[in-house]
Amino acid sequence: MDEFKAGYVAVIGRPNVGKSTLINQVLQQKLSIVSHKPQTTRHQILAIHSTDHSQMVFIDTPGIHNQKGTALNKHLNQTAQSSSFGVDVVLFLVEALKWNDEDKRAAKVVQQSSAKKILVINKVDKVKNKEQLIPFVKQLTETMAFDSIHYISALKNKQITPLLEVVQQRLPVGEPLFDEEQISDRSTRFFISELIREQLMERFHQELPYSVTVGVEQYEVKGQIHHIHAVIWVERNNQKRIIIGKQGEAIKQIGIQARREIEAFIEAKVNLKLWVKIKSSWTDDIRAIESLGYTDDFAG
Ligand SMILES: Nc1nc2c(ncn2[C@@H]2O[C@H](COP(=O)(O)OP(=O)(O)OP(=O)(O)O)[C@@H](O)[C@H]2O)c(=O)[nH]1
Ligand SMILES: [Mg+2]
């Protein structure tokens, strides 16, 4: 029998290419929140995929972007960049037939890594004429060398198995890095706050989703029910008003949807209470970013 393989696999790419969608498909579980908006993922998240032959520790990363400005924006790029160091494999995710300045920036980060590099063209389901992919990929590979190239649809779960086989081959021989029952390095509280933030990302427009962060303040299990108190932090009073909505209707809907998602995640009944509070300019305040948990990145 082949020897056991184990290692780290960073998933790198610009925002919205489908990094988190791919990782959720591999784990068959919603570990990382997904939205149609860019810059959904804000934290480095480990997603541990254990099989009989290998353990692939995927690292979901924030999309590499060209947005200037806030401390949070800078922090997101730094997080993605640091994830590409010290790993065994980098999956460079690109959206089929799309290539912009943010992809170029992500490509530079990938090139700097000494890991094995795999080019993954995602969202192939959106391409009617697949022949168009040939010149697209030819251009990409003229300046960058890859170990392997894959065409997938993360959303439709297409061609992910062959990709995983190649990832496994590229990993070093070694013992599992984590207990095989473990699926992430993050706490239940973290996943709960993310599932609440996902509702805000999907529901609100323009800058609001980017001015919001969520923290779980209390988590208590009484009998069969998990009682959770969470705070939605915003930067301004008008954002608070929008999230609460007329007669509290918006926050009520957010609470109902988020509770369903949390119940599915922890497989238990949940009583969720949400508050909206103001912490002005937190996205531009390094200290606030630290206090809200944006700097507990894994070092491995
Ligand atoms: N059609 C299609 N849509 C996809 C595919 N993969 C992901 N998407 C969609 O693309 C959007 C972004 O997906 P995410 O997984 O959040 O992308 P991401 O790269 O993690 O984005 P950030 O966290 O912002 O960096 C979502 O609306 C997904 O449903 C795919 O294979 N095909
Ligand atoms: Mg993501």
PDB file of N, CA and C in Angstrom, residues 119-201:
ATOM      1  N   LEU A 119      -2.797  25.084 -11.061  1.00  0.00           N
ATOM      2  CA  LEU A 119      -3.730  26.082 -11.602  1.00  0.00           C
ATOM      3  C   LEU A 119      -5.116  25.452 -11.683  1.00  0.00           C
ATOM      4  N   VAL A 120      -6.084  26.129 -11.074  1.00  0.00           N
ATOM      5  CA  VAL A 120      -7.456  25.605 -11.079  1.00  0.00           C
ATOM      6  C   VAL A 120      -8.369  26.634 -11.728  1.00  0.00           C
ATOM      7  N   ILE A 121      -8.913  26.256 -12.870  1.00  0.00           N
ATOM      8  CA  ILE A 121      -9.847  27.145 -13.571  1.00  0.00           C
ATOM      9  C   ILE A 121     -11.242  26.773 -13.088  1.00  0.00           C
ATOM     10  N   ASN A 122     -11.878  27.683 -12.368  1.00  0.00           N
ATOM     11  CA  ASN A 122     -13.200  27.389 -11.783  1.00  0.00           C
ATOM     12  C   ASN A 122     -14.308  28.041 -12.623  1.00  0.00           C
ATOM     13  N   LYS A 123     -15.532  27.697 -12.284  1.00  0.00           N
ATOM     14  CA  LYS A 123     -16.751  28.221 -12.935  1.00  0.00           C
ATOM     15  C   LYS A 123     -16.801  27.854 -14.416  1.00  0.00           C
ATOM     16  N   VAL A 124     -16.275  26.686 -14.730  1.00  0.00           N
ATOM     17  CA  VAL A 124     -16.292  26.221 -16.117  1.00  0.00           C
ATOM     18  C   VAL A 124     -17.732  25.991 -16.596  1.00  0.00           C
ATOM     19  N   ASP A 125     -18.630  25.770 -15.646  1.00  0.00           N
ATOM     20  CA  ASP A 125     -20.054  25.606 -16.014  1.00  0.00           C
ATOM     21  C   ASP A 125     -20.621  26.841 -16.719  1.00  0.00           C
ATOM     22  N   LYS A 126     -20.000  27.991 -16.514  1.00  0.00           N
ATOM     23  CA  LYS A 126     -20.520  29.217 -17.130  1.00  0.00           C
ATOM     24  C   LYS A 126     -20.050  29.400 -18.576  1.00  0.00           C
ATOM     25  N   VAL A 127     -19.105  28.563 -18.978  1.00  0.00           N
ATOM     26  CA  VAL A 127     -18.535  28.731 -20.326  1.00  0.00           C
ATOM     27  C   VAL A 127     -19.271  27.811 -21.299  1.00  0.00           C
ATOM     28  N   LYS A 128     -19.934  28.421 -22.291  1.00  0.00           N
ATOM     29  CA  LYS A 128     -20.682  27.592 -23.253  1.00  0.00           C
ATOM     30  C   LYS A 128     -19.726  26.892 -24.201  1.00  0.00           C
ATOM     31  N   ASN A 129     -18.865  27.702 -24.804  1.00  0.00           N
ATOM     32  CA  ASN A 129     -17.925  27.154 -25.771  1.00  0.00           C
ATOM     33  C   ASN A 129     -16.589  26.869 -25.079  1.00  0.00           C
ATOM     34  N   LYS A 130     -16.407  25.609 -24.713  1.00  0.00           N
ATOM     35  CA  LYS A 130     -15.244  25.245 -23.885  1.00  0.00           C
ATOM     36  C   LYS A 130     -13.909  25.451 -24.618  1.00  0.00           C
ATOM     37  N   GLU A 131     -13.987  25.520 -25.954  1.00  0.00           N
ATOM     38  CA  GLU A 131     -12.742  25.729 -26.712  1.00  0.00           C
ATOM     39  C   GLU A 131     -12.078  27.054 -26.376  1.00  0.00           C
ATOM     40  N   GLN A 132     -12.892  27.983 -25.929  1.00  0.00           N
ATOM     41  CA  GLN A 132     -12.337  29.292 -25.551  1.00  0.00           C
ATOM     42  C   GLN A 132     -11.327  29.183 -24.411  1.00  0.00           C
ATOM     43  N   LEU A 133     -11.437  28.087 -23.662  1.00  0.00           N
ATOM     44  CA  LEU A 133     -10.536  27.931 -22.515  1.00  0.00           C
ATOM     45  C   LEU A 133      -9.093  27.692 -22.951  1.00  0.00           C
ATOM     46  N   ILE A 134      -8.925  27.157 -24.144  1.00  0.00           N
ATOM     47  CA  ILE A 134      -7.563  26.802 -24.590  1.00  0.00           C
ATOM     48  C   ILE A 134      -6.659  28.035 -24.705  1.00  0.00           C
ATOM     49  N   PRO A 135      -7.059  29.059 -25.497  1.00  0.00           N
ATOM     50  CA  PRO A 135      -6.181  30.242 -25.557  1.00  0.00           C
ATOM     51  C   PRO A 135      -6.073  30.961 -24.216  1.00  0.00           C
ATOM     52  N   PHE A 136      -7.151  30.915 -23.420  1.00  0.00           N
ATOM     53  CA  PHE A 136      -7.135  31.574 -22.108  1.00  0.00           C
ATOM     54  C   PHE A 136      -6.034  30.971 -21.232  1.00  0.00           C
ATOM     55  N   VAL A 137      -6.011  29.647 -21.166  1.00  0.00           N
ATOM     56  CA  VAL A 137      -5.021  28.982 -20.314  1.00  0.00           C
ATOM     57  C   VAL A 137      -3.624  29.077 -20.920  1.00  0.00           C
ATOM     58  N   LYS A 138      -3.573  29.065 -22.253  1.00  0.00           N
ATOM     59  CA  LYS A 138      -2.259  29.169 -22.919  1.00  0.00           C
ATOM     60  C   LYS A 138      -1.577  30.470 -22.490  1.00  0.00           C
ATOM     61  N   GLN A 139      -2.371  31.535 -22.488  1.00  0.00           N
ATOM     62  CA  GLN A 139      -1.803  32.829 -22.105  1.00  0.00           C
ATOM     63  C   GLN A 139      -1.313  32.831 -20.653  1.00  0.00           C
ATOM     64  N   LEU A 140      -2.117  32.233 -19.786  1.00  0.00           N
ATOM     65  CA  LEU A 140      -1.737  32.195 -18.365  1.00  0.00           C
ATOM     66  C   LEU A 140      -0.440  31.424 -18.147  1.00  0.00           C
ATOM     67  N   THR A 141      -0.276  30.357 -18.900  1.00  0.00           N
ATOM     68  CA  THR A 141       0.872  29.482 -18.644  1.00  0.00           C
ATOM     69  C   THR A 141       2.115  29.915 -19.423  1.00  0.00           C
ATOM     70  N   GLU A 142       1.970  30.973 -20.222  1.00  0.00           N
ATOM     71  CA  GLU A 142       3.156  31.474 -20.924  1.00  0.00           C
ATOM     72  C   GLU A 142       4.173  32.078 -19.959  1.00  0.00           C
ATOM     73  N   THR A 143       3.652  32.703 -18.897  1.00  0.00           N
ATOM     74  CA  THR A 143       4.575  33.369 -17.976  1.00  0.00           C
ATOM     75  C   THR A 143       4.708  32.658 -16.621  1.00  0.00           C
ATOM     76  N   MET A 144       3.844  31.698 -16.381  1.00  0.00           N
ATOM     77  CA  MET A 144       3.897  31.013 -15.086  1.00  0.00           C
ATOM     78  C   MET A 144       3.927  29.508 -15.311  1.00  0.00           C
ATOM     79  N   ALA A 145       4.703  28.818 -14.473  1.00  0.00           N
ATOM     80  CA  ALA A 145       4.761  27.355 -14.610  1.00  0.00           C
ATOM     81  C   ALA A 145       3.907  26.694 -13.526  1.00  0.00           C
ATOM     82  N   PHE A 146       3.147  25.706 -13.941  1.00  0.00           N
ATOM     83  CA  PHE A 146       2.310  24.981 -12.972  1.00  0.00           C
ATOM     84  C   PHE A 146       2.620  23.492 -13.036  1.00  0.00           C
ATOM     85  N   ASP A 147       2.450  22.851 -11.896  1.00  0.00           N
ATOM     86  CA  ASP A 147       2.625  21.412 -11.799  1.00  0.00           C
ATOM     87  C   ASP A 147       1.533  20.660 -12.528  1.00  0.00           C
ATOM     88  N   SER A 148       0.344  21.307 -12.544  1.00  0.00           N
ATOM     89  CA  SER A 148      -0.825  20.620 -13.073  1.00  0.00           C
ATOM     90  C   SER A 148      -1.922  21.662 -13.308  1.00  0.00           C
ATOM     91  N   ILE A 149      -2.805  21.382 -14.250  1.00  0.00           N
ATOM     92  CA  ILE A 149      -3.882  22.334 -14.553  1.00  0.00           C
ATOM     93  C   ILE A 149      -5.226  21.596 -14.515  1.00  0.00           C
ATOM     94  N   HIS A 150      -6.214  22.207 -13.866  1.00  0.00           N
ATOM     95  CA  HIS A 150      -7.516  21.542 -13.732  1.00  0.00           C
ATOM     96  C   HIS A 150      -8.653  22.488 -14.082  1.00  0.00           C
ATOM     97  N   TYR A 151      -9.697  21.927 -14.659  1.00  0.00           N
ATOM     98  CA  TYR A 151     -10.902  22.682 -14.991  1.00  0.00           C
ATOM     99  C   TYR A 151     -12.013  22.129 -14.116  1.00  0.00           C
ATOM    100  N   ILE A 152     -12.611  22.981 -13.304  1.00  0.00           N
ATOM    101  CA  ILE A 152     -13.626  22.468 -12.377  1.00  0.00           C
ATOM    102  C   ILE A 152     -14.844  23.390 -12.324  1.00  0.00           C
ATOM    103  N   SER A 153     -15.913  22.863 -11.744  1.00  0.00           N
ATOM    104  CA  SER A 153     -16.995  23.719 -11.286  1.00  0.00           C
ATOM    105  C   SER A 153     -17.191  23.398  -9.806  1.00  0.00           C
ATOM    106  N   ALA A 154     -16.751  24.315  -8.958  1.00  0.00           N
ATOM    107  CA  ALA A 154     -16.897  24.091  -7.519  1.00  0.00           C
ATOM    108  C   ALA A 154     -18.375  24.042  -7.153  1.00  0.00           C
ATOM    109  N   LEU A 155     -19.143  24.939  -7.754  1.00  0.00           N
ATOM    110  CA  LEU A 155     -20.568  25.030  -7.427  1.00  0.00           C
ATOM    111  C   LEU A 155     -21.306  23.742  -7.787  1.00  0.00           C
ATOM    112  N   LYS A 156     -21.020  23.202  -8.962  1.00  0.00           N
ATOM    113  CA  LYS A 156     -21.739  22.004  -9.433  1.00  0.00           C
ATOM    114  C   LYS A 156     -20.988  20.720  -9.068  1.00  0.00           C
ATOM    115  N   ASN A 157     -19.930  20.848  -8.280  1.00  0.00           N
ATOM    116  CA  ASN A 157     -19.172  19.679  -7.826  1.00  0.00           C
ATOM    117  C   ASN A 157     -18.645  18.852  -9.002  1.00  0.00           C
ATOM    118  N   LYS A 158     -18.079  19.501  -9.991  1.00  0.00           N
ATOM    119  CA  LYS A 158     -17.565  18.808 -11.174  1.00  0.00           C
ATOM    120  C   LYS A 158     -16.039  18.810 -11.192  1.00  0.00           C
ATOM    121  N   GLN A 159     -15.478  17.621 -11.420  1.00  0.00           N
ATOM    122  CA  GLN A 159     -14.030  17.443 -11.602  1.00  0.00           C
ATOM    123  C   GLN A 159     -13.204  17.780 -10.350  1.00  0.00           C
ATOM    124  N   ILE A 160     -13.823  17.652  -9.197  1.00  0.00           N
ATOM    125  CA  ILE A 160     -13.079  17.933  -7.970  1.00  0.00           C
ATOM    126  C   ILE A 160     -12.260  16.702  -7.553  1.00  0.00           C
ATOM    127  N   THR A 161     -12.810  15.507  -7.800  1.00  0.00           N
ATOM    128  CA  THR A 161     -12.080  14.291  -7.418  1.00  0.00           C
ATOM    129  C   THR A 161     -10.717  14.178  -8.103  1.00  0.00           C
ATOM    130  N   PRO A 162     -10.651  14.368  -9.442  1.00  0.00           N
ATOM    131  CA  PRO A 162      -9.314  14.300 -10.067  1.00  0.00           C
ATOM    132  C   PRO A 162      -8.358  15.356  -9.507  1.00  0.00           C
ATOM    133  N   LEU A 163      -8.883  16.517  -9.164  1.00  0.00           N
ATOM    134  CA  LEU A 163      -8.035  17.553  -8.565  1.00  0.00           C
ATOM    135  C   LEU A 163      -7.474  17.067  -7.225  1.00  0.00           C
ATOM    136  N   LEU A 164      -8.341  16.461  -6.416  1.00  0.00           N
ATOM    137  CA  LEU A 164      -7.890  15.983  -5.105  1.00  0.00           C
ATOM    138  C   LEU A 164      -6.842  14.885  -5.234  1.00  0.00           C
ATOM    139  N   GLU A 165      -7.002  14.055  -6.277  1.00  0.00           N
ATOM    140  CA  GLU A 165      -6.004  12.991  -6.478  1.00  0.00           C
ATOM    141  C   GLU A 165      -4.629  13.583  -6.735  1.00  0.00           C
ATOM    142  N   VAL A 166      -4.604  14.631  -7.543  1.00  0.00           N
ATOM    143  CA  VAL A 166      -3.311  15.262  -7.845  1.00  0.00           C
ATOM    144  C   VAL A 166      -2.756  15.964  -6.607  1.00  0.00           C
ATOM    145  N   VAL A 167      -3.626  16.628  -5.863  1.00  0.00           N
ATOM    146  CA  VAL A 167      -3.161  17.285  -4.629  1.00  0.00           C
ATOM    147  C   VAL A 167      -2.522  16.248  -3.713  1.00  0.00           C
ATOM    148  N   GLN A 168      -3.208  15.118  -3.567  1.00  0.00           N
ATOM    149  CA  GLN A 168      -2.684  14.060  -2.684  1.00  0.00           C
ATOM    150  C   GLN A 168      -1.312  13.582  -3.136  1.00  0.00           C
ATOM    151  N   GLN A 169      -1.160  13.408  -4.451  1.00  0.00           N
ATOM    152  CA  GLN A 169       0.153  12.960  -4.965  1.00  0.00           C
ATOM    153  C   GLN A 169       1.262  13.950  -4.621  1.00  0.00           C
ATOM    154  N   ARG A 170       0.931  15.221  -4.611  1.00  0.00           N
ATOM    155  CA  ARG A 170       1.957  16.252  -4.406  1.00  0.00           C
ATOM    156  C   ARG A 170       2.316  16.469  -2.935  1.00  0.00           C
ATOM    157  N   LEU A 171       1.568  15.844  -2.023  1.00  0.00           N
ATOM    158  CA  LEU A 171       1.846  16.046  -0.592  1.00  0.00           C
ATOM    159  C   LEU A 171       2.989  15.153  -0.132  1.00  0.00           C
ATOM    160  N   PRO A 172       3.724  15.594   0.885  1.00  0.00           N
ATOM    161  CA  PRO A 172       4.804  14.749   1.398  1.00  0.00           C
ATOM    162  C   PRO A 172       4.251  13.547   2.164  1.00  0.00           C
ATOM    163  N   VAL A 173       5.063  12.510   2.234  1.00  0.00           N
ATOM    164  CA  VAL A 173       4.732  11.351   3.059  1.00  0.00           C
ATOM    165  C   VAL A 173       4.853  11.784   4.516  1.00  0.00           C
ATOM    166  N   GLY A 174       3.889  11.429   5.314  1.00  0.00           N
ATOM    167  CA  GLY A 174       3.972  11.831   6.721  1.00  0.00           C
ATOM    168  C   GLY A 174       2.747  11.428   7.501  1.00  0.00           C
ATOM    169  N   GLU A 175       2.848  11.566   8.794  1.00  0.00           N
ATOM    170  CA  GLU A 175       1.744  11.246   9.703  1.00  0.00           C
ATOM    171  C   GLU A 175       0.672  12.331   9.600  1.00  0.00           C
ATOM    172  N   PRO A 176      -0.586  12.022   9.987  1.00  0.00           N
ATOM    173  CA  PRO A 176      -1.613  13.073  10.018  1.00  0.00           C
ATOM    174  C   PRO A 176      -1.186  14.237  10.914  1.00  0.00           C
ATOM    175  N   LEU A 177      -1.550  15.430  10.537  1.00  0.00           N
ATOM    176  CA  LEU A 177      -1.171  16.626  11.299  1.00  0.00           C
ATOM    177  C   LEU A 177      -2.203  16.937  12.380  1.00  0.00           C
ATOM    178  N   PHE A 178      -3.416  16.463  12.148  1.00  0.00           N
ATOM    179  CA  PHE A 178      -4.513  16.697  13.090  1.00  0.00           C
ATOM    180  C   PHE A 178      -5.247  15.382  13.322  1.00  0.00           C
ATOM    181  N   ASP A 179      -5.983  15.340  14.417  1.00  0.00           N
ATOM    182  CA  ASP A 179      -6.871  14.215  14.682  1.00  0.00           C
ATOM    183  C   ASP A 179      -7.818  14.063  13.491  1.00  0.00           C
ATOM    184  N   GLU A 180      -8.049  12.842  13.051  1.00  0.00           N
ATOM    185  CA  GLU A 180      -8.859  12.702  11.825  1.00  0.00           C
ATOM    186  C   GLU A 180     -10.332  13.106  12.000  1.00  0.00           C
ATOM    187  N   GLU A 181     -10.763  13.237  13.241  1.00  0.00           N
ATOM    188  CA  GLU A 181     -12.135  13.707  13.485  1.00  0.00           C
ATOM    189  C   GLU A 181     -12.245  15.233  13.354  1.00  0.00           C
ATOM    190  N   GLN A 182     -11.106  15.894  13.469  1.00  0.00           N
ATOM    191  CA  GLN A 182     -11.137  17.368  13.504  1.00  0.00           C
ATOM    192  C   GLN A 182     -11.319  17.930  12.093  1.00  0.00           C
ATOM    193  N   ILE A 183     -12.209  18.920  11.929  1.00  0.00           N
ATOM    194  CA  ILE A 183     -12.393  19.481  10.591  1.00  0.00           C
ATOM    195  C   ILE A 183     -11.851  20.899  10.449  1.00  0.00           C
ATOM    196  N   SER A 184     -11.592  21.570  11.575  1.00  0.00           N
ATOM    197  CA  SER A 184     -11.053  22.927  11.453  1.00  0.00           C
ATOM    198  C   SER A 184     -10.281  23.302  12.700  1.00  0.00           C
ATOM    199  N   ASP A 185      -9.592  24.447  12.595  1.00  0.00           N
ATOM    200  CA  ASP A 185      -8.880  24.983  13.758  1.00  0.00           C
ATOM    201  C   ASP A 185      -9.745  26.016  14.469  1.00  0.00           C
ATOM    202  N   ARG A 186     -10.890  26.315  13.903  1.00  0.00           N
ATOM    203  CA  ARG A 186     -11.725  27.396  14.432  1.00  0.00           C
ATOM    204  C   ARG A 186     -12.761  26.870  15.415  1.00  0.00           C
ATOM    205  N   SER A 187     -13.178  27.754  16.314  1.00  0.00           N
ATOM    206  CA  SER A 187     -14.133  27.348  17.341  1.00  0.00           C
ATOM    207  C   SER A 187     -15.567  27.402  16.826  1.00  0.00           C
ATOM    208  N   THR A 188     -16.452  26.747  17.552  1.00  0.00           N
ATOM    209  CA  THR A 188     -17.875  26.815  17.211  1.00  0.00           C
ATOM    210  C   THR A 188     -18.352  28.266  17.226  1.00  0.00           C
ATOM    211  N   ARG A 189     -17.884  29.047  18.197  1.00  0.00           N
ATOM    212  CA  ARG A 189     -18.275  30.464  18.264  1.00  0.00           C
ATOM    213  C   ARG A 189     -17.900  31.202  16.984  1.00  0.00           C
ATOM    214  N   PHE A 190     -16.720  30.886  16.465  1.00  0.00           N
ATOM    215  CA  PHE A 190     -16.287  31.533  15.225  1.00  0.00           C
ATOM    216  C   PHE A 190     -17.268  31.209  14.094  1.00  0.00           C
ATOM    217  N   PHE A 191     -17.609  29.930  13.935  1.00  0.00           N
ATOM    218  CA  PHE A 191     -18.497  29.556  12.833  1.00  0.00           C
ATOM    219  C   PHE A 191     -19.871  30.188  12.994  1.00  0.00           C
ATOM    220  N   ILE A 192     -20.318  30.296  14.236  1.00  0.00           N
ATOM    221  CA  ILE A 192     -21.620  30.919  14.479  1.00  0.00           C
ATOM    222  C   ILE A 192     -21.576  32.386  14.052  1.00  0.00           C
ATOM    223  N   SER A 193     -20.526  33.107  14.435  1.00  0.00           N
ATOM    224  CA  SER A 193     -20.480  34.522  14.065  1.00  0.00           C
ATOM    225  C   SER A 193     -20.374  34.678  12.552  1.00  0.00           C
ATOM    226  N   GLU A 194     -19.679  33.744  11.890  1.00  0.00           N
ATOM    227  CA  GLU A 194     -19.588  33.807  10.433  1.00  0.00           C
ATOM    228  C   GLU A 194     -20.958  33.565   9.783  1.00  0.00           C
ATOM    229  N   LEU A 195     -21.717  32.624  10.317  1.00  0.00           N
ATOM    230  CA  LEU A 195     -23.029  32.332   9.718  1.00  0.00           C
ATOM    231  C   LEU A 195     -23.971  33.531   9.867  1.00  0.00           C
ATOM    232  N   ILE A 196     -23.792  34.292  10.923  1.00  0.00           N
ATOM    233  CA  ILE A 196     -24.586  35.520  11.077  1.00  0.00           C
ATOM    234  C   ILE A 196     -24.093  36.566  10.065  1.00  0.00           C
ATOM    235  N   ARG A 197     -22.782  36.694   9.940  1.00  0.00           N
ATOM    236  CA  ARG A 197     -22.227  37.670   8.992  1.00  0.00           C
ATOM    237  C   ARG A 197     -22.634  37.327   7.550  1.00  0.00           C
ATOM    238  N   GLU A 198     -22.749  36.049   7.250  1.00  0.00           N
ATOM    239  CA  GLU A 198     -23.161  35.649   5.903  1.00  0.00           C
ATOM    240  C   GLU A 198     -24.524  36.248   5.543  1.00  0.00           C
ATOM    241  N   GLN A 199     -25.433  36.253   6.498  1.00  0.00           N
ATOM    242  CA  GLN A 199     -26.757  36.849   6.252  1.00  0.00           C
ATOM    243  C   GLN A 199     -26.630  38.329   5.912  1.00  0.00           C
ATOM    244  N   LEU A 200     -25.723  39.000   6.590  1.00  0.00           N
ATOM    245  CA  LEU A 200     -25.545  40.439   6.360  1.00  0.00           C
ATOM    246  C   LEU A 200     -24.894  40.692   5.002  1.00  0.00           C
ATOM    247  N   MET A 201     -23.963  39.809   4.629  1.00  0.00           N
ATOM    248  CA  MET A 201     -23.306  39.941   3.314  1.00  0.00           C
ATOM    249  C   MET A 201     -24.337  39.801   2.198  1.00  0.00           C
TER     250      MET A 201
END
